[in-house]
Amino acid sequence: MISLENVKKSYGHVNALDGLTMHIEDGAIYGFVGPNGAGKTTAIQMMCGLEFPDEGSVMVDDMEAGSNVRRLKKRIGYVPDHTGSYPNLRIIEYMDFFAECYDMHDQKTKRRIQNLLNMVGLQERQTQFMDSLNTGAQQKLSLARALIHDPKILIMDEPTAGLDPNTRFEFRQMIANLADSGKTIIISSNVLNEISELCTDIGIIDHGNMVMEGKIDEVLDHVNASNPIIISIAGSLGSALQALRTDRMVRSVSIRNNDLLITFTGSKKDESNLLKRLVEAGVPVRGFHREKGNLEALFLQLTGTREERRVTYYEAESDFSEG
């Protein structure tokens, strides 16, 4: 588990982290999102032991991150948003070089490198020079490089930025497979539709503070709970409007085309009971569902203000850069 507790970090008069608290469970795919300058990079550097907090604690697998940098290197793989510049190296030479950084040079390592290149689809191109690779191939190679030492934790910075749709799909499949193998994966990204589809957990940071963190399904349920219920009626709306007027949990009703949009404050069970009462009252209900929310709207809502708040929806390489 990775845990940051009330972490503060300043650079001069700039507060990069202002009491940040976050928790990443083992085996999670954690989407870490926030506006530019919100503190994501500083938090990631803390996890890697490359930065130290002014106040608070950063724990990785029960180790204080800043005091155990050498041990952390063996547990963390990092995929930056750029590959670095190694134009005169062949792909296999690049992989061998980083294996040496971890003092890995036996036959088992050679087999692992071949397996990783095969995983990312570059095994047959391993004798090509780095400068012949397009953006997608470079990012795949960066992923393979980050996995050389079989880290328990994989941190990825904008892994699908600038990739074509096919390569993005391939990357998402590889990430899901790595999570299935037991790795904890942290994805720093603002591609919110991918975060919602791929991640199990999410943390939204703004002005150095966590404004929302939790299981992705619970966060989306929370978003949806504030959206109206849409009721589609086959025929006249009169009987439906009459039935809704008597329900104390219906706060407002509006009409869109032949649908009713209602603000409803009840639970999911109350929603089911409402539908049952409408049907028993003879209302010809054709459809009944909550209007779906999305992470983008939530993100804009939470990061569009300087108000500090925290909402939780959990139940209760030598260095790590390439250039």
Coordinates of C-alpha atoms in Angstrom, one line a residue, residues 25-267:
E25 CA -4.3 -0.1 -2.2
D26 CA -2.2 -3.0 -3.4
G27 CA -3.4 -4.3 -6.8
A28 CA -5.3 -1.1 -7.6
I29 CA -5.2 0.8 -10.9
Y30 CA -5.2 4.3 -9.5
G31 CA -6.1 7.2 -11.7
F32 CA -4.3 10.4 -10.4
V33 CA -5.8 13.5 -12.0
G34 CA -5.6 17.2 -11.5
P35 CA -5.0 20.5 -13.4
N36 CA -1.5 21.4 -14.5
G37 CA 0.4 22.6 -11.4
A38 CA -1.9 20.9 -9.0
G39 CA 1.0 18.9 -7.4
K40 CA 0.8 15.5 -9.2
T41 CA 4.5 15.4 -10.2
T42 CA 5.7 16.4 -6.8
A43 CA 3.5 13.7 -5.2
I44 CA 4.9 11.1 -7.6
Q45 CA 8.5 12.1 -6.9
M46 CA 7.7 11.7 -3.2
M47 CA 6.5 8.1 -3.9
C48 CA 9.7 7.4 -5.8
G49 CA 11.9 8.8 -3.0
L50 CA 13.2 11.5 -5.3
E51 CA 11.6 14.4 -3.2
F52 CA 11.2 14.8 0.5
P53 CA 8.3 16.3 2.4
D54 CA 8.6 19.4 4.5
E55 CA 5.9 17.9 6.8
G56 CA 4.0 14.6 6.8
S57 CA 4.9 11.1 5.9
V58 CA 5.2 9.1 2.6
M59 CA 5.0 5.3 3.1
V60 CA 5.4 2.6 0.4
D61 CA 4.9 -0.9 1.6
D62 CA 5.4 0.2 5.2
M63 CA 8.7 1.9 4.3
E64 CA 9.4 5.6 4.7
A65 CA 10.0 6.5 1.1
G66 CA 12.7 9.1 1.6
S67 CA 14.8 6.8 3.8
N68 CA 14.7 3.7 1.6
V69 CA 15.5 5.0 -1.9
R70 CA 17.6 2.0 -2.9
R71 CA 14.9 -0.5 -1.9
L72 CA 12.2 1.6 -3.6
K73 CA 14.1 1.4 -6.9
K74 CA 13.6 -2.4 -6.9
R75 CA 9.8 -2.1 -6.2
I76 CA 8.9 0.8 -8.6
G77 CA 8.9 1.1 -12.4
Y78 CA 8.4 4.5 -13.9
V79 CA 7.0 5.3 -17.4
P80 CA 7.5 9.1 -18.1
D81 CA 5.6 11.0 -20.8
H82 CA 8.7 10.9 -23.0
T83 CA 11.2 8.3 -23.7
G84 CA 14.4 10.3 -23.5
S85 CA 16.9 10.7 -26.3
Y86 CA 19.0 7.6 -27.2
P87 CA 19.1 7.9 -31.0
N88 CA 22.4 5.9 -31.4
L89 CA 21.2 2.9 -29.4
R90 CA 19.4 -0.1 -30.9
I91 CA 16.3 -1.3 -29.0
I92 CA 18.0 -4.3 -27.6
E93 CA 21.0 -2.2 -26.5
Y94 CA 18.6 0.2 -24.7
M95 CA 17.1 -2.7 -22.8
D96 CA 20.5 -4.2 -21.9
F97 CA 21.7 -0.8 -20.7
F98 CA 18.8 -0.4 -18.2
A99 CA 19.1 -4.1 -17.1
E100 CA 22.7 -3.3 -16.2
C101 CA 21.5 -0.4 -14.1
Y102 CA 19.8 -3.0 -11.9
D103 CA 22.8 -5.2 -12.0
M104 CA 20.9 -7.7 -14.1
H105 CA 23.0 -9.5 -16.8
D106 CA 22.4 -13.2 -16.6
Q107 CA 20.6 -15.5 -19.0
K108 CA 17.3 -15.1 -17.0
T109 CA 17.5 -11.4 -17.7
K110 CA 18.0 -11.9 -21.4
R111 CA 15.0 -14.1 -21.5
R112 CA 13.0 -11.6 -19.6
I113 CA 14.0 -8.8 -22.0
Q114 CA 12.8 -11.0 -25.0
N115 CA 9.5 -11.7 -23.2
L116 CA 9.0 -8.0 -22.5
L117 CA 9.8 -7.0 -26.1
N118 CA 7.4 -9.6 -27.3
M119 CA 4.7 -8.3 -24.9
V120 CA 4.9 -4.8 -26.4
G121 CA 5.2 -6.0 -30.0
L122 CA 8.8 -5.0 -30.6
Q123 CA 10.7 -8.3 -30.5
E124 CA 11.1 -8.5 -34.2
R125 CA 12.4 -4.9 -34.4
Q126 CA 14.9 -5.1 -31.6
T127 CA 17.9 -4.4 -33.8
Q128 CA 16.4 -1.1 -35.1
F129 CA 17.8 2.2 -33.8
M130 CA 15.7 4.2 -31.3
D131 CA 15.3 7.1 -33.6
S132 CA 13.4 5.0 -36.1
L133 CA 10.5 4.5 -33.6
N134 CA 7.3 6.5 -33.8
T135 CA 5.7 7.9 -30.6
G136 CA 3.6 4.7 -30.0
A137 CA 6.6 2.4 -30.3
Q138 CA 8.7 4.6 -28.1
Q139 CA 6.0 4.5 -25.4
K140 CA 5.7 0.8 -25.7
L141 CA 9.5 0.4 -25.3
S142 CA 9.4 2.7 -22.3
L143 CA 6.9 0.4 -20.7
A144 CA 9.0 -2.6 -21.4
R145 CA 12.1 -0.9 -19.9
A146 CA 10.1 0.0 -16.7
L147 CA 9.3 -3.7 -16.2
I148 CA 12.8 -5.1 -16.6
H149 CA 13.3 -5.6 -12.8
D150 CA 9.7 -6.9 -12.4
P151 CA 8.6 -4.1 -10.1
K152 CA 5.6 -4.4 -7.8
I153 CA 4.5 -0.9 -8.5
L154 CA 4.2 0.8 -11.9
I155 CA 3.8 4.6 -12.2
M156 CA 2.8 6.0 -15.6
D157 CA 2.7 9.6 -16.6
E158 CA 0.2 10.3 -19.4
P159 CA 0.9 6.9 -20.9
T160 CA -1.5 7.2 -23.9
A161 CA -0.9 10.9 -24.7
G162 CA -0.3 11.4 -28.4
L163 CA -1.1 7.8 -29.3
D164 CA -3.4 6.7 -32.2
P165 CA -6.6 4.9 -31.2
N166 CA -5.2 1.4 -32.0
T167 CA -2.1 1.9 -29.9
R168 CA -4.1 3.4 -27.0
F169 CA -6.3 0.3 -27.0
E170 CA -3.2 -1.9 -27.0
F171 CA -1.8 0.1 -24.1
R172 CA -5.0 -0.3 -22.1
Q173 CA -5.0 -4.0 -22.6
M174 CA -1.4 -4.3 -21.4
I175 CA -2.2 -2.2 -18.3
A176 CA -5.2 -4.4 -17.5
N177 CA -3.1 -7.5 -17.9
L178 CA -0.3 -6.1 -15.7
A179 CA -2.9 -5.3 -13.0
D180 CA -4.3 -8.9 -13.3
S181 CA -0.8 -10.1 -12.6
G182 CA -0.9 -8.4 -9.2
K183 CA 0.9 -5.1 -9.9
T184 CA -0.2 -1.8 -8.4
I185 CA -0.5 0.8 -11.2
I186 CA -0.7 4.5 -10.8
I187 CA -1.7 6.5 -13.9
S188 CA -1.2 10.2 -13.9
S189 CA -3.5 11.5 -16.6
N190 CA -6.3 13.9 -17.5
V191 CA -7.8 11.7 -20.2
L192 CA -10.9 11.2 -18.0
N193 CA -12.8 8.8 -20.2
E194 CA -9.9 6.4 -20.1
I195 CA -9.5 6.8 -16.4
S196 CA -13.2 5.9 -15.9
E197 CA -13.0 2.9 -18.1
L198 CA -9.6 1.5 -16.9
C199 CA -9.0 2.5 -13.3
T200 CA -10.4 0.9 -10.1
D201 CA -9.7 3.9 -8.0
I202 CA -9.3 7.7 -8.5
G203 CA -7.8 10.6 -6.8
I204 CA -8.4 14.2 -7.8
I205 CA -5.9 16.8 -6.6
D206 CA -6.1 20.5 -6.8
H207 CA -3.8 23.2 -5.3
G208 CA -1.7 20.5 -3.5
N209 CA -4.7 18.9 -1.8
M210 CA -6.9 15.9 -2.4
V211 CA -10.4 17.0 -3.2
M212 CA -11.9 13.6 -4.0
E213 CA -10.6 10.0 -3.7
G214 CA -12.2 6.7 -3.8
K215 CA -13.3 3.6 -5.7
I216 CA -14.2 4.7 -9.2
D217 CA -17.6 3.0 -9.2
E218 CA -18.5 4.7 -5.9
V219 CA -17.4 8.1 -7.2
L220 CA -19.5 7.6 -10.4
D221 CA -22.5 6.5 -8.3
H222 CA -22.1 9.7 -6.3
V223 CA -22.0 11.7 -9.5
N224 CA -25.1 9.9 -10.8
A225 CA -27.0 10.4 -7.5
S226 CA -27.2 14.1 -8.1
N227 CA -28.5 13.8 -11.6
P228 CA -32.2 13.7 -12.5
I229 CA -34.2 10.6 -13.1
I230 CA -35.5 10.4 -16.7
I231 CA -38.9 8.8 -17.1
S232 CA -40.1 8.1 -20.6
I233 CA -43.9 7.8 -21.0
A234 CA -45.9 6.2 -23.8
G235 CA -48.8 8.6 -24.2
S236 CA -50.1 11.4 -22.0
L237 CA -48.0 12.7 -19.1
G238 CA -51.0 13.6 -17.0
S239 CA -51.3 10.4 -14.9
A240 CA -47.5 10.4 -14.3
L241 CA -47.5 14.1 -13.1
Q242 CA -50.4 13.3 -10.8
A243 CA -48.6 10.4 -9.2
L244 CA -45.3 12.3 -8.8
R245 CA -47.0 15.2 -7.0
T246 CA -47.8 13.0 -4.1
D247 CA -44.2 11.7 -3.6
R248 CA -42.3 13.8 -0.9
M249 CA -38.9 12.7 -2.4
V250 CA -39.7 14.3 -5.7
R251 CA -38.3 17.9 -5.5
S252 CA -39.0 19.1 -9.0
V253 CA -40.3 17.9 -12.3
S254 CA -39.5 19.2 -15.8
I255 CA -40.5 18.1 -19.3
R256 CA -38.1 17.4 -22.1
N257 CA -39.7 16.2 -25.3
N258 CA -42.0 13.4 -24.0
D259 CA -39.8 12.6 -21.0
L260 CA -40.1 13.7 -17.4
L261 CA -36.9 14.8 -15.6
I262 CA -37.3 14.6 -11.9
T263 CA -35.0 15.7 -9.0
F264 CA -35.3 12.8 -6.6
T265 CA -33.7 12.6 -3.2
G266 CA -34.4 9.0 -2.3
S267 CA -32.2 5.9 -2.3

